[in-house]
Amino acid sequence: MDFRNFMRMDSDSFDELLTLVAPIIEKKNTVMRPSIPPHQRLSIALRYLATGDLFEDLKFLTAVSPQAIGGIVFETCQAIICVLREYIKVRKHV
């Protein structure tokens, strides 16, 4: 599968973004189950942002529950905003 088409970014940009957000989105393994790794969390969030697919549809692509996908998308977007704050320009409302 074409990485650029799937993620809407090249693999170098993905790796650079992953390096920035991984410390924020990384979770610890538990006795019950292993955690979802940062690269998978970022790819889930980027795929959602690129396509707008429903969490129910993404579960078949990722083998992650829709409930978990919702949390991953929210947390990962917050992390992206945090690490790219100096690059994101938001116009103030007058």
Backbone as CSV, one residue per row, in Angstrom:
resi,resn,N_x,N_y,N_z,CA_x,CA_y,CA_z,C_x,C_y,C_z
1,MET,0.846,-1.182,0.000,0.000,0.000,0.000,0.896,1.251,0.000
2,ASP,0.459,2.261,-0.686,1.204,3.504,-0.800,1.101,4.303,0.503
3,PHE,2.239,4.472,1.172,2.255,5.155,2.470,1.698,6.572,2.360
4,ARG,2.149,7.325,1.358,1.718,8.715,1.189,0.204,8.798,0.987
5,ASN,-0.326,7.922,0.183,-1.763,7.928,-0.081,-2.556,7.545,1.167
6,PHE,-2.029,6.599,1.938,-2.726,6.113,3.125,-2.696,7.120,4.270
7,MET,-1.541,7.756,4.505,-1.369,8.671,5.638,-1.479,10.147,5.265
8,ARG,-1.438,10.433,3.991,-1.457,11.808,3.475,-0.202,12.574,3.892
9,MET,0.886,11.843,4.085,2.203,12.435,4.355,3.261,11.399,4.004
10,ASP,4.485,11.856,3.777,5.544,10.901,3.455,6.079,10.257,4.729
11,SER,6.816,9.176,4.556,7.281,8.415,5.717,8.282,9.198,6.566
12,ASP,9.074,10.079,5.961,10.010,10.903,6.747,9.258,11.867,7.662
13,SER,8.194,12.480,7.146,7.381,13.389,7.965,6.697,12.634,9.094
14,PHE,6.210,11.425,8.771,5.589,10.592,9.797,6.585,10.282,10.904
15,ASP,7.791,9.866,10.522,8.816,9.525,11.512,9.198,10.725,12.370
16,GLU,9.284,11.890,11.744,9.617,13.104,12.487,8.517,13.461,13.478
17,LEU,7.272,13.383,13.025,6.142,13.655,13.916,6.076,12.616,15.029
18,LEU,6.330,11.364,14.702,6.325,10.301,15.708,7.376,10.564,16.783
19,THR,8.551,11.008,16.384,9.609,11.321,17.350,9.148,12.400,18.330
20,LEU,8.387,13.364,17.832,7.921,14.459,18.686,6.798,14.036,19.630
21,VAL,5.854,13.241,19.122,4.679,12.915,19.945,4.811,11.625,20.748
22,ALA,5.725,10.746,20.371,5.836,9.437,21.051,5.954,9.539,22.568
23,PRO,6.787,10.443,23.105,6.868,10.505,24.573,5.545,10.893,25.246
24,ILE,4.692,11.590,24.517,3.415,12.038,25.083,2.352,10.947,24.962
25,ILE,2.333,10.229,23.857,1.247,9.271,23.609,1.592,7.829,23.983
26,GLU,2.828,7.589,24.377,3.227,6.225,24.746,2.552,5.805,26.052
27,LYS,2.046,4.585,26.072,1.403,4.015,27.256,2.200,2.802,27.719
28,LYS,2.011,2.450,28.963,2.715,1.290,29.523,1.873,0.025,29.338
29,ASN,2.563,-1.095,29.175,1.885,-2.389,29.130,1.300,-2.681,30.504
30,THR,0.215,-3.434,30.523,-0.377,-3.848,31.798,-0.347,-5.372,31.869
31,VAL,-0.746,-5.894,33.000,-0.814,-7.340,33.174,-1.912,-7.913,32.276
32,MET,-2.933,-7.113,32.019,-4.083,-7.568,31.236,-3.797,-7.608,29.734
33,ARG,-3.048,-6.595,29.222,-2.802,-6.536,27.780,-1.636,-5.611,27.475
34,PRO,-0.987,-5.842,26.340,0.071,-4.918,25.925,-0.543,-3.608,25.422
35,SER,0.196,-2.538,25.564,-0.310,-1.236,25.108,-0.214,-1.128,23.596
36,ILE,-0.983,-0.204,23.050,-0.919,0.085,21.617,0.286,0.995,21.422
37,PRO,1.252,0.597,20.589,2.491,1.373,20.450,2.263,2.745,19.814
38,PRO,3.155,3.690,20.105,2.989,5.061,19.596,2.844,5.154,18.078
39,HIS,3.590,4.338,17.320,3.475,4.426,15.858,2.075,4.025,15.384
40,GLN,1.464,3.062,16.061,0.110,2.657,15.693,-0.902,3.714,16.129
41,ARG,-0.699,4.300,17.300,-1.593,5.347,17.785,-1.574,6.540,16.832
42,LEU,-0.377,6.941,16.397,-0.263,8.068,15.471,-0.888,7.723,14.128
43,SER,-0.662,6.528,13.626,-1.228,6.167,12.324,-2.754,6.099,12.376
44,ILE,-3.316,5.645,13.483,-4.779,5.629,13.644,-5.319,7.053,13.589
45,ALA,-4.705,7.942,14.341,-5.177,9.326,14.382,-5.036,10.002,13.019
46,LEU,-3.908,9.795,12.360,-3.698,10.422,11.049,-4.654,9.857,10.004
47,ARG,-4.908,8.571,10.062,-5.856,7.968,9.113,-7.246,8.536,9.341
48,TYR,-7.638,8.702,10.588,-8.940,9.305,10.893,-8.999,10.736,10.354
49,LEU,-7.963,11.521,10.603,-7.943,12.906,10.132,-7.922,12.985,8.606
50,ALA,-7.247,12.043,7.966,-7.134,12.056,6.505,-8.429,11.645,5.814
51,THR,-9.189,10.751,6.448,-10.366,10.190,5.772,-11.688,10.595,6.399
52,GLY,-11.693,10.849,7.699,-12.959,11.103,8.388,-13.790,9.842,8.561
53,ASP,-13.156,8.673,8.376,-13.876,7.404,8.559,-14.440,7.300,9.971
54,LEU,-15.518,6.571,10.087,-16.096,6.305,11.401,-15.150,5.402,12.193
55,PHE,-15.186,5.534,13.522,-14.372,4.669,14.373,-14.742,3.207,14.134
56,GLU,-16.013,2.953,13.872,-16.480,1.591,13.593,-15.792,1.027,12.350
57,ASP,-15.575,1.872,11.342,-14.897,1.422,10.122,-13.402,1.230,10.362
58,LEU,-12.808,2.117,11.151,-11.376,2.023,11.432,-11.020,0.794,12.254
59,LYS,-11.981,0.283,13.019,-11.678,-0.899,13.841,-11.304,-2.096,12.979
60,PHE,-11.875,-2.194,11.780,-11.548,-3.315,10.897,-10.161,-3.162,10.295
61,LEU,-9.741,-1.945,10.114,-8.421,-1.668,9.550,-7.321,-1.836,10.592
62,THR,-7.639,-1.517,11.858,-6.618,-1.437,12.905,-6.679,-2.552,13.943
63,ALA,-7.782,-3.275,14.010,-8.008,-4.291,15.045,-7.983,-3.681,16.444
64,VAL,-8.486,-2.442,16.537,-8.597,-1.720,17.809,-10.067,-1.342,17.973
65,SER,-10.582,-1.424,19.193,-11.999,-1.136,19.426,-12.325,0.327,19.120
66,PRO,-13.555,0.602,18.701,-13.959,1.987,18.426,-13.795,2.897,19.651
67,GLN,-14.040,2.362,20.850,-13.883,3.148,22.067,-12.430,3.557,22.262
68,ALA,-11.524,2.618,22.045,-10.096,2.919,22.165,-9.665,3.900,21.075
69,ILE,-10.175,3.721,19.862,-9.834,4.631,18.764,-10.234,6.055,19.113
70,GLY,-11.409,6.237,19.706,-11.852,7.573,20.107,-10.873,8.234,21.064
71,GLY,-10.412,7.491,22.053,-9.431,8.026,22.999,-8.097,8.303,22.338
72,ILE,-7.684,7.405,21.460,-6.400,7.561,20.768,-6.417,8.808,19.896
73,VAL,-7.487,9.006,19.135,-7.584,10.172,18.253,-7.531,11.460,19.078
74,PHE,-8.300,11.519,20.158,-8.331,12.716,21.000,-6.957,12.995,21.606
75,GLU,-6.355,11.992,22.238,-5.050,12.171,22.897,-3.948,12.513,21.901
76,THR,-3.972,11.856,20.753,-2.930,12.090,19.761,-3.068,13.476,19.139
77,CYS,-4.283,13.906,18.878,-4.485,15.268,18.353,-4.014,16.310,19.360
78,GLN,-4.293,16.101,20.632,-3.802,17.021,21.665,-2.278,17.055,21.671
79,ALA,-1.647,15.900,21.524,-0.182,15.828,21.503,0.377,16.543,20.281
80,ILE,-0.249,16.362,19.123,0.200,17.034,17.903,0.114,18.543,18.066
81,ILE,-0.992,19.016,18.595,-1.162,20.454,18.827,-0.081,20.957,19.776
82,CYS,0.199,20.192,20.817,1.201,20.583,21.811,2.589,20.706,21.185
83,VAL,3.013,19.708,20.418,4.380,19.716,19.885,4.546,20.623,18.673
84,LEU,3.453,20.919,17.991,3.528,21.789,16.808,2.956,23.175,17.059
85,ARG,2.790,23.527,18.315,2.174,24.797,18.692,2.805,25.999,17.984
86,GLU,4.118,26.000,17.843,4.779,27.159,17.225,4.556,27.208,15.715
87,TYR,4.097,26.104,15.117,3.847,26.065,13.675,2.383,26.265,13.319
88,ILE,1.502,26.146,14.310,0.068,26.261,14.067,-0.358,27.696,14.337
89,LYS,-0.889,28.318,13.324,-1.359,29.696,13.453,-2.883,29.691,13.493
90,VAL,-3.448,30.226,14.554,-4.890,30.296,14.685,-5.274,31.773,14.719
91,ARG,-6.180,32.133,13.824,-6.611,33.517,13.767,-7.542,33.808,14.927
92,LYS,-7.298,34.912,15.596,-8.126,35.301,16.740,-9.420,35.908,16.242
93,HIS,-10.495,35.583,16.955,-11.802,36.163,16.623,-11.883,37.587,17.137
94,VAL,-12.439,38.440,16.355,-12.552,39.860,16.748,-13.890,40.108,17.369
